[in-house]
Short mmCIF file of C-alpha atoms and ligand atoms in Angstrom, two decimals:
data_model
loop_
_atom_site.label_atom_id
_atom_site.label_comp_id
_atom_site.label_asym_id
_atom_site.label_seq_id
_atom_site.Cartn_x
_atom_site.Cartn_y
_atom_site.Cartn_z
CA UNK T 1190 4.48 -22.76 3.04
CA UNK T 1191 6.63 -25.84 2.51
CA UNK T 1192 10.31 -25.35 3.29
CA UNK T 1193 11.69 -27.54 0.54
CA UNK T 1194 10.00 -26.43 -2.64
CA UNK T 1195 11.31 -24.01 -5.19
CA UNK T 1196 8.53 -22.09 -6.82
CA UNK T 1197 8.37 -19.11 -9.16
CA UNK T 1198 5.20 -17.03 -9.26
CA UNK T 1199 4.20 -14.46 -11.86
CA UNK T 1200 2.36 -11.63 -10.07
CA UNK T 1201 -0.01 -9.24 -11.85
CA UNK T 1202 -1.33 -6.00 -10.34
CA UNK T 1203 -3.80 -3.57 -11.95
CA UNK T 1204 -6.13 -2.54 -9.14
CA UNK T 1205 -5.76 1.23 -9.54
CA UNK T 1206 -3.42 3.23 -11.79
CA UNK T 1207 -0.29 1.06 -11.79
CA UNK T 1208 0.13 -1.71 -14.34
CA UNK T 1209 2.60 -4.11 -12.79
CA UNK T 1210 4.10 -7.56 -13.28
CA UNK T 1211 6.74 -9.38 -11.25
CA UNK T 1212 8.47 -12.75 -11.01
CA UNK T 1213 9.18 -13.86 -7.46
CA UNK T 1214 11.01 -17.03 -6.52
CA UNK T 1215 10.79 -18.85 -3.23
CA UNK T 1216 13.54 -21.33 -2.58
CA UNK T 1217 13.28 -23.21 0.69
CA UNK T 1218 11.46 -20.28 2.34
CA UNK T 1219 13.74 -17.51 1.01
CA UNK T 1220 12.20 -14.96 -1.33
CA UNK T 1221 13.98 -13.50 -4.35
CA UNK T 1222 12.55 -10.89 -6.68
CA UNK T 1223 13.63 -11.91 -10.19
CA UNK T 1224 11.88 -8.98 -11.91
CA UNK T 1225 9.57 -6.23 -10.72
CA UNK T 1226 8.12 -3.93 -13.38
CA UNK T 1227 5.72 -1.10 -12.48
CA UNK T 1228 4.29 1.19 -15.13
CA UNK T 1229 2.66 4.13 -13.40
CA UNK T 1230 -0.12 6.15 -15.03
CA UNK T 1231 0.46 9.11 -12.68
CA UNK T 1232 1.42 11.48 -15.51
CA UNK T 1233 -1.76 10.60 -17.43
CA UNK T 1234 -4.06 11.28 -14.45
CA UNK T 1235 -2.16 14.31 -13.10
CA UNK T 1236 -4.14 16.82 -15.16
CA UNK T 1237 -7.41 15.54 -13.68
CA UNK T 1238 -6.16 15.79 -10.06
CA UNK T 1239 -6.92 12.10 -9.42
CA UNK T 1240 -7.42 8.71 -11.05
CA UNK T 1241 -10.11 8.59 -13.77
CA UNK T 1242 -11.30 4.94 -13.73
CA UNK T 1243 -12.21 4.71 -17.43
CA UNK T 1244 -8.84 6.12 -18.52
CA UNK T 1245 -7.00 3.87 -16.05
CA UNK T 1246 -8.70 0.74 -17.42
CA UNK T 1247 -7.96 1.67 -21.06
CA UNK T 1248 -4.30 2.15 -20.25
CA UNK T 1249 -4.11 -1.16 -18.37
CA UNK T 1250 -5.47 -2.84 -21.53
CA UNK T 1251 -2.72 -1.19 -23.61
CA UNK T 1252 0.12 -1.93 -21.22
CA UNK T 1253 -0.58 -5.18 -19.42
CA UNK T 1254 0.85 -7.61 -22.00
CA UNK T 1255 3.99 -5.53 -22.77
CA UNK T 1256 4.63 -5.17 -19.01
CA UNK T 1257 4.25 -8.92 -18.39
CA UNK T 1258 6.53 -9.57 -21.38
CA UNK T 1259 9.13 -7.16 -20.02
CA UNK T 1260 9.02 -8.77 -16.57
CA UNK T 1261 9.51 -12.22 -18.13
CA UNK T 1262 12.45 -10.96 -20.21
CA UNK T 1263 14.09 -9.22 -17.24
CA UNK T 1264 13.73 -12.29 -15.05
CA UNK T 1265 15.08 -14.61 -17.77
CA UNK T 1266 12.48 -17.13 -16.59
CA UNK T 1267 11.01 -19.42 -19.22
CA UNK T 1268 7.24 -19.64 -18.83
CA UNK T 1269 7.48 -23.41 -18.51
CA UNK T 1270 9.29 -22.83 -15.19
CA UNK T 1271 6.54 -20.64 -13.73
CA UNK T 1272 4.64 -22.52 -11.02
CA UNK T 1273 1.61 -20.24 -10.88
CA UNK T 1274 0.03 -16.88 -11.69
CA UNK T 1275 -1.14 -14.52 -8.94
CA UNK T 1276 -3.47 -11.61 -9.58
CA UNK T 1277 -5.03 -8.90 -7.41
CA UNK T 1278 -8.80 -9.39 -7.50
CA UNK T 1279 -9.77 -6.58 -5.09
CA UNK T 1280 -10.23 -4.14 -3.52
CA UNK T 1281 -9.77 -1.52 -6.23
CA UNK T 1282 -11.41 0.00 -9.30
CA UNK T 1283 -13.61 -2.61 -10.92
CA UNK T 1284 -12.68 -1.86 -14.52
CA UNK T 1285 -8.96 -1.82 -13.65
CA UNK T 1286 -9.20 -5.08 -11.67
CA UNK T 1287 -10.99 -6.77 -14.57
CA UNK T 1288 -8.06 -6.18 -16.93
CA UNK T 1289 -5.57 -7.93 -14.62
CA UNK T 1290 -7.95 -10.76 -13.74
CA UNK T 1291 -8.92 -11.45 -17.36
CA UNK T 1292 -5.28 -11.45 -18.44
CA UNK T 1293 -4.26 -13.77 -15.60
CA UNK T 1294 -7.14 -16.15 -16.35
CA UNK T 1295 -6.27 -16.29 -20.04
CA UNK T 1296 -2.58 -16.95 -19.37
CA UNK T 1297 -3.39 -19.57 -16.72
CA UNK T 1298 -5.63 -21.37 -19.20
CA UNK T 1299 -3.17 -21.13 -22.09
CA UNK T 1300 -0.10 -22.08 -20.07
CA UNK T 1301 -1.97 -24.58 -17.86
CA UNK T 1302 -0.84 -22.96 -14.59
CA UNK T 1303 -2.61 -22.67 -11.24
CA UNK T 1304 -4.00 -19.22 -10.52
CA UNK T 1305 -4.07 -17.40 -7.17
CA UNK T 1306 -6.72 -14.73 -6.43
CA UNK T 1307 -4.99 -12.22 -4.18
CA UNK T 1308 -6.48 -9.64 -1.84
CA UNK T 1309 -4.54 -6.45 -2.61
CA UNK T 1310 -4.51 -5.43 1.09
CA UNK T 1311 -3.13 -8.78 2.20
CA UNK T 1312 -0.48 -8.42 -0.47
CA UNK T 1313 0.63 -5.09 1.08
CA UNK T 1314 1.22 -7.08 4.29
CA UNK T 1315 3.07 -9.91 2.58
CA UNK T 1316 5.44 -7.37 0.98
CA UNK T 1317 7.13 -7.58 4.41
CA UNK T 1318 8.09 -11.20 3.73
CA UNK T 1319 10.22 -10.05 0.78
CA UNK T 1320 12.68 -8.71 3.43
CA UNK T 1321 13.53 -12.35 4.31
CA UNK T 1322 13.65 -11.54 8.01
CA UNK T 1323 12.33 -13.93 10.66
CA UNK T 1324 8.94 -12.70 11.89
CA UNK T 1325 7.79 -13.27 15.46
CA UNK T 1326 4.07 -13.44 16.20
CA UNK T 1327 1.72 -11.99 17.25
CA UNK T 1328 2.34 -9.07 14.90
CA UNK T 1329 0.36 -5.84 14.70
CA UNK T 1330 0.35 -4.51 11.15
CA UNK T 1331 -0.56 -1.01 10.02
CA UNK T 1332 -1.76 -0.83 6.41
CA UNK T 1333 -1.92 2.78 5.22
CA UNK T 1334 -2.77 3.47 1.60
CA UNK T 1335 -4.87 5.73 -0.59
CA UNK T 1336 -8.03 3.75 0.12
CA UNK T 1337 -7.38 2.09 3.49
CA UNK T 1338 -6.04 2.74 6.98
CA UNK T 1339 -6.33 -0.41 9.05
CA UNK T 1340 -4.67 -2.26 11.88
CA UNK T 1341 -4.40 -6.03 11.45
CA UNK T 1342 -3.50 -8.62 14.04
CA UNK T 1343 -1.52 -11.58 12.69
CA UNK T 1344 -1.41 -14.57 15.03
CA UNK T 1345 0.69 -16.49 12.54
CA UNK T 1346 1.63 -16.02 8.91
CA UNK T 1347 -1.82 -16.84 7.56
CA UNK T 1348 -4.23 -15.91 10.38
CA UNK T 1349 -5.29 -12.29 9.94
CA UNK T 1350 -7.84 -10.30 11.94
CA UNK T 1351 -8.81 -6.70 11.25
CA UNK T 1352 -8.79 -4.79 14.54
CA UNK T 1353 -9.52 -1.28 13.31
CA UNK T 1354 -10.13 0.91 10.30
CA UNK T 1355 -10.73 4.51 9.36
CA UNK T 1356 -14.23 5.82 9.94
CA UNK T 1357 -13.93 8.20 6.98
CA UNK T 1358 -10.90 9.17 4.85
CA UNK T 1359 -7.82 6.97 4.55
CA UNK T 1360 -4.50 8.59 5.51
CA UNK T 1361 -3.28 8.58 1.88
CA UNK T 1362 -6.56 10.13 0.77
CA UNK T 1363 -6.03 12.92 3.33
CA UNK T 1364 -2.51 13.54 1.92
CA UNK T 1365 -3.98 13.65 -1.60
CA UNK T 1366 -6.79 16.03 -0.60
CA UNK T 1367 -4.49 18.39 1.31
CA UNK T 1368 -2.23 18.50 -1.74
CA UNK T 1369 -5.24 19.31 -3.90
CA UNK T 1370 -6.53 22.10 -1.65
CA UNK T 1371 -3.06 23.67 -1.52
CA UNK T 1372 -2.88 23.28 -5.34
CA UNK T 1373 0.32 21.22 -5.08
CA UNK T 1374 -0.58 18.44 -7.51
CA UNK T 1375 -1.19 14.70 -7.65
CA UNK T 1376 -0.39 12.23 -6.09
CA UNK T 1377 -0.36 14.21 -2.87
CA UNK T 1378 1.62 11.94 -0.54
CA UNK T 1379 5.10 12.32 -2.06
CA UNK T 1380 4.55 16.04 -2.81
CA UNK T 1381 3.20 16.96 0.64
CA UNK T 1382 5.95 14.99 2.40
CA UNK T 1383 8.65 16.64 0.27
CA UNK T 1384 7.19 20.11 1.09
CA UNK T 1385 6.92 19.13 4.76
CA UNK T 1386 10.68 18.60 4.94
CA UNK T 1387 11.13 22.35 4.43
CA UNK T 1388 8.38 23.41 6.81
CA UNK T 1389 7.89 23.88 10.55
CA UNK T 1390 5.74 21.08 12.01
CA UNK T 1391 4.83 23.31 14.97
CA UNK T 1392 3.61 26.25 12.87
CA UNK T 1393 -0.04 25.11 13.01
CA UNK T 1394 -1.78 23.26 15.81
CA UNK T 1395 -3.90 20.73 13.97
CA UNK T 1396 -6.08 18.19 15.79
CA UNK T 1397 -4.89 14.62 16.43
CA UNK T 1398 -8.24 12.93 15.60
CA UNK T 1399 -9.36 10.16 17.98
CA UNK T 1400 -5.89 9.86 19.53
CA UNK T 1401 -7.35 9.52 23.04
CA UNK T 1402 -10.17 7.10 22.14
CA UNK T 1403 -10.20 3.65 23.68
CA UNK T 1404 -10.58 1.86 20.36
CA UNK T 1405 -7.99 1.62 17.59
CA UNK T 1406 -10.03 3.30 14.82
CA UNK T 1407 -8.88 6.29 12.80
CA UNK T 1408 -10.48 9.40 11.29
CA UNK T 1409 -8.72 11.83 8.95
CA UNK T 1410 -11.56 13.79 7.36
CA UNK T 1411 -11.65 16.44 10.14
CA UNK T 1412 -7.90 16.92 9.96
CA UNK T 1413 -8.07 17.63 6.24
CA UNK T 1414 -10.89 20.15 6.93
CA UNK T 1415 -8.74 21.79 9.63
CA UNK T 1416 -6.02 22.33 7.01
CA UNK T 1417 -8.64 23.83 4.69
CA UNK T 1418 -9.88 26.26 7.38
CA UNK T 1419 -6.32 27.23 8.34
CA UNK T 1420 -5.47 27.94 4.69
CA UNK T 1421 -8.64 30.01 4.23
CA UNK T 1422 -7.38 32.49 6.85
CA UNK T 1423 -4.80 33.68 4.31
CA UNK T 1424 -5.34 35.77 1.19
CA UNK T 1425 -4.85 33.94 -2.15
CA UNK T 1426 -1.66 36.01 -2.62
CA UNK T 1427 -0.22 34.97 0.75
CA UNK T 1428 -1.20 31.35 0.09
CA UNK T 1429 1.21 31.33 -2.83
CA UNK T 1430 4.07 31.57 -0.33
CA UNK T 1431 6.22 28.43 -0.40
CA UNK T 1432 7.08 28.77 3.29
CA UNK T 1433 3.41 28.98 4.32
CA UNK T 1434 2.50 25.91 2.26
CA UNK T 1435 5.51 24.02 3.64
CA UNK T 1436 4.43 24.87 7.20
CA UNK T 1437 0.88 23.68 6.52
CA UNK T 1438 2.22 20.44 5.01
CA UNK T 1439 4.67 19.82 7.87
CA UNK T 1440 2.05 20.47 10.57
CA UNK T 1441 -0.47 18.24 8.77
CA UNK T 1442 2.03 15.42 8.25
CA UNK T 1443 3.08 15.60 11.92
CA UNK T 1444 -0.56 15.21 13.02
CA UNK T 1445 -1.13 12.18 10.74
CA UNK T 1446 2.08 10.48 11.84
CA UNK T 1447 1.40 11.06 15.55
CA UNK T 1448 -2.07 9.51 15.28
CA UNK T 1449 -0.82 6.51 13.27
CA UNK T 1450 2.03 5.97 15.73
CA UNK T 1451 -0.13 6.31 18.85
CA UNK T 1452 -2.85 3.91 17.66
CA UNK T 1453 -0.37 1.31 16.38
CA UNK T 1454 1.61 1.35 19.62
CA UNK T 1455 -1.58 1.15 21.68
CA UNK T 1456 -2.71 -1.90 19.69
CA UNK T 1457 0.75 -3.52 19.95
CA UNK T 1458 0.65 -3.17 23.75
CA UNK T 1459 -2.93 -4.43 23.99
CA UNK T 1460 -2.23 -7.54 21.90
CA UNK T 1461 1.28 -8.17 23.34
CA UNK T 1462 2.75 -7.95 19.87
CA UNK T 1463 6.33 -9.08 19.25
CA UNK T 1464 6.50 -7.40 15.85
CA UNK T 1465 5.10 -4.21 14.31
CA UNK T 1466 4.75 -4.09 10.53
CA UNK T 1467 4.07 -1.06 8.39
CA UNK T 1468 2.90 -1.27 4.77
CA UNK T 1469 0.82 0.37 2.02
CA UNK T 1470 1.61 3.47 -0.07
CA UNK T 1471 1.81 5.89 2.90
CA UNK T 1472 4.44 3.59 4.46
CA UNK T 1473 6.81 5.15 1.91
CA UNK T 1474 6.62 8.29 4.11
CA UNK T 1475 10.02 8.78 5.77
CA UNK T 1476 8.74 10.51 8.90
CA UNK T 1477 6.21 7.72 9.51
CA UNK T 1478 8.87 5.02 8.96
CA UNK T 1479 11.38 6.69 11.29
CA UNK T 1480 8.85 7.55 14.01
CA UNK T 1481 7.33 4.09 14.16
CA UNK T 1482 10.71 2.36 13.96
CA UNK T 1483 12.16 4.43 16.83
CA UNK T 1484 9.16 3.82 19.06
CA UNK T 1485 9.01 0.09 18.23
CA UNK T 1486 12.71 -0.41 18.98
CA UNK T 1487 12.40 1.46 22.29
CA UNK T 1488 9.76 -1.08 23.26
CA UNK T 1489 12.13 -3.93 22.36
CA UNK T 1490 9.90 -5.11 19.49
CA UNK T 1491 10.84 -5.99 15.94
CA UNK T 1492 9.97 -3.43 13.26
CA UNK T 1493 9.41 -4.42 9.65
CA UNK T 1494 8.52 -2.35 6.63
CA UNK T 1495 9.12 -3.04 2.93
CA UNK T 1496 11.55 -0.93 0.90
CA UNK T 1497 9.70 2.27 -0.17
CA UNK T 1498 9.27 1.00 -3.76
CA UNK T 1499 7.58 -2.14 -2.40
CA UNK T 1500 5.22 -0.06 -0.20
CA UNK T 1501 3.39 1.56 -3.13
CA UNK T 1502 1.44 -0.67 -5.52
CA UNK T 1503 3.55 -3.36 -7.20
CA UNK T 1504 3.23 -6.95 -8.38
CA UNK T 1505 6.08 -8.45 -6.32
CA UNK T 1506 3.82 -8.20 -3.26
CA UNK T 1507 1.00 -9.93 -5.21
CA UNK T 1508 3.36 -12.79 -6.07
CA UNK T 1509 4.61 -12.95 -2.46
CA UNK T 1510 1.04 -13.32 -1.18
CA UNK T 1511 0.50 -16.33 -3.48
CA UNK T 1512 2.93 -18.37 -1.36
CA UNK T 1513 0.39 -18.12 1.49
CA UNK T 1514 -2.74 -18.64 -0.63
CA UNK T 1515 -4.51 -21.67 -2.09
CA UNK T 1516 -5.12 -21.67 -5.85
CA UNK T 1517 -8.58 -21.00 -7.27
CA UNK T 1518 -9.88 -22.73 -10.43
CA UNK T 1519 -9.58 -20.13 -13.20
CA UNK T 1520 -13.32 -20.40 -13.98
CA UNK T 1521 -14.08 -19.15 -10.44
CA UNK T 1522 -11.82 -16.09 -10.45
CA UNK T 1523 -13.99 -13.02 -9.77
CA UNK T 1524 -13.05 -9.43 -9.00
CA UNK T 1525 -14.54 -7.61 -6.02
CA UNK T 1526 -13.92 -3.84 -5.81
CA UNK T 1527 -14.97 -3.84 -2.14
CA UNK T 1528 -13.03 -6.91 -1.00
CA UNK T 1529 -11.98 -6.55 2.65
CA UNK T 1530 -9.55 -8.46 4.81
O1 KG4 L 1750 -0.81 1.53 -1.74
P1 KG4 L 1750 -0.92 2.60 -2.75
O2 KG4 L 1750 0.20 2.73 -3.77
O3 KG4 L 1750 -2.25 2.52 -3.53
C1 KG4 L 1750 -3.44 2.13 -2.88
O4 KG4 L 1750 -3.63 0.90 -2.73
O5 KG4 L 1750 -4.16 3.06 -2.45
O6 KG4 L 1750 -1.04 3.98 -1.93
C2 KG4 L 1750 -1.18 5.21 -2.59
C3 KG4 L 1750 -1.28 6.30 -1.54
C4 KG4 L 1750 -1.61 7.65 -2.14
O7 KG4 L 1750 -2.65 8.25 -1.38
C5 KG4 L 1750 -0.31 8.41 -2.01
O8 KG4 L 1750 -0.49 9.82 -1.90
C6 KG4 L 1750 0.26 7.82 -0.74
O9 KG4 L 1750 -0.03 6.44 -0.85
N1 KG4 L 1750 1.72 8.03 -0.61
C7 KG4 L 1750 2.30 8.73 0.39
C8 KG4 L 1750 3.69 8.75 0.11
N2 KG4 L 1750 3.90 8.04 -1.04
C9 KG4 L 1750 2.68 7.59 -1.47
N3 KG4 L 1750 1.77 9.36 1.45
C10 KG4 L 1750 2.60 10.01 2.29
N4 KG4 L 1750 3.94 10.09 2.08
C11 KG4 L 1750 4.52 9.47 1.02
N5 KG4 L 1750 5.85 9.57 0.84
ZN1 ZN L 1751 -2.25 -0.47 -2.60
#
């Protein structure tokens, strides 16, 4: 990224159930969010207990232009001053991704702007750059979301290498499934973590999957099943107890956080990291943020995580990623629901 240019990028995000648009400026290496609009479909999908792809795509179609319009108005940026358009092209739900990509392509063609195809996972990482803090490399980055739990090694600001992943469920998926089995609602992460605050994390002894393994991979499917089995020991009447549910949530959350902390720290030591970064939707979890930050600081390393609202899906992170990405001719923009790092 050149130090002397001033660029403004319009970011567009529609990979799952958030329709989002943002204007991000970079002046001489310093990022500024000029507008960041996120329209969440959570309320629409709540009654189904999860995201229904067809409904998500239809709502993106309805909302994408008004949301882009609102972001432009809020930022007070004239479209002639936009230097490029960035859009998430994967991973995600194919029909949802297509709405964002098609919109971005059309605008890029009409406004004659370069277009940047952004990997949604990379964008979660680049959300850390919006903090405007100097980053020392190598950095070990934990991305924890609804679909992914991965450790990434960054040798510099553009060289990324995946060092581990989950062998089954992602951490966010486990939060969502535990919430579902305890009939707490959707999306599970914020609900389970709020319940956990009122529970006893030592009430249940849940496994810490793969915590002792030599590699850095994760597994959360067995932990979710352990919560299911523990809950099945109680009668349906007893399971209605708030305290019992809070204890199950707190014990589950503690197990997830301990595994994420242990594996991240192990990787940081192995790769002699100078910085640990935490991002993705689950990074909004307060216990995870505090635990990892404390441990990182004790080791004398730098800890970075985006503000909670920039951890969950948003378009500011998509725009931020564009500053580290080469443009793609609009005719070649393709979505890939299984795009990896
Ligand atoms: O990054 P994100 O917004 O979407 C994906 O790319 O997947 O992450 C969504 C995931 C969901 O599984 C949600 O339950 C989880 O992040 N999540 C949380 C919290 N807030 C969101 N998990 C634990 N604690 C939270 N506070
Ligand atoms: Zn995401």
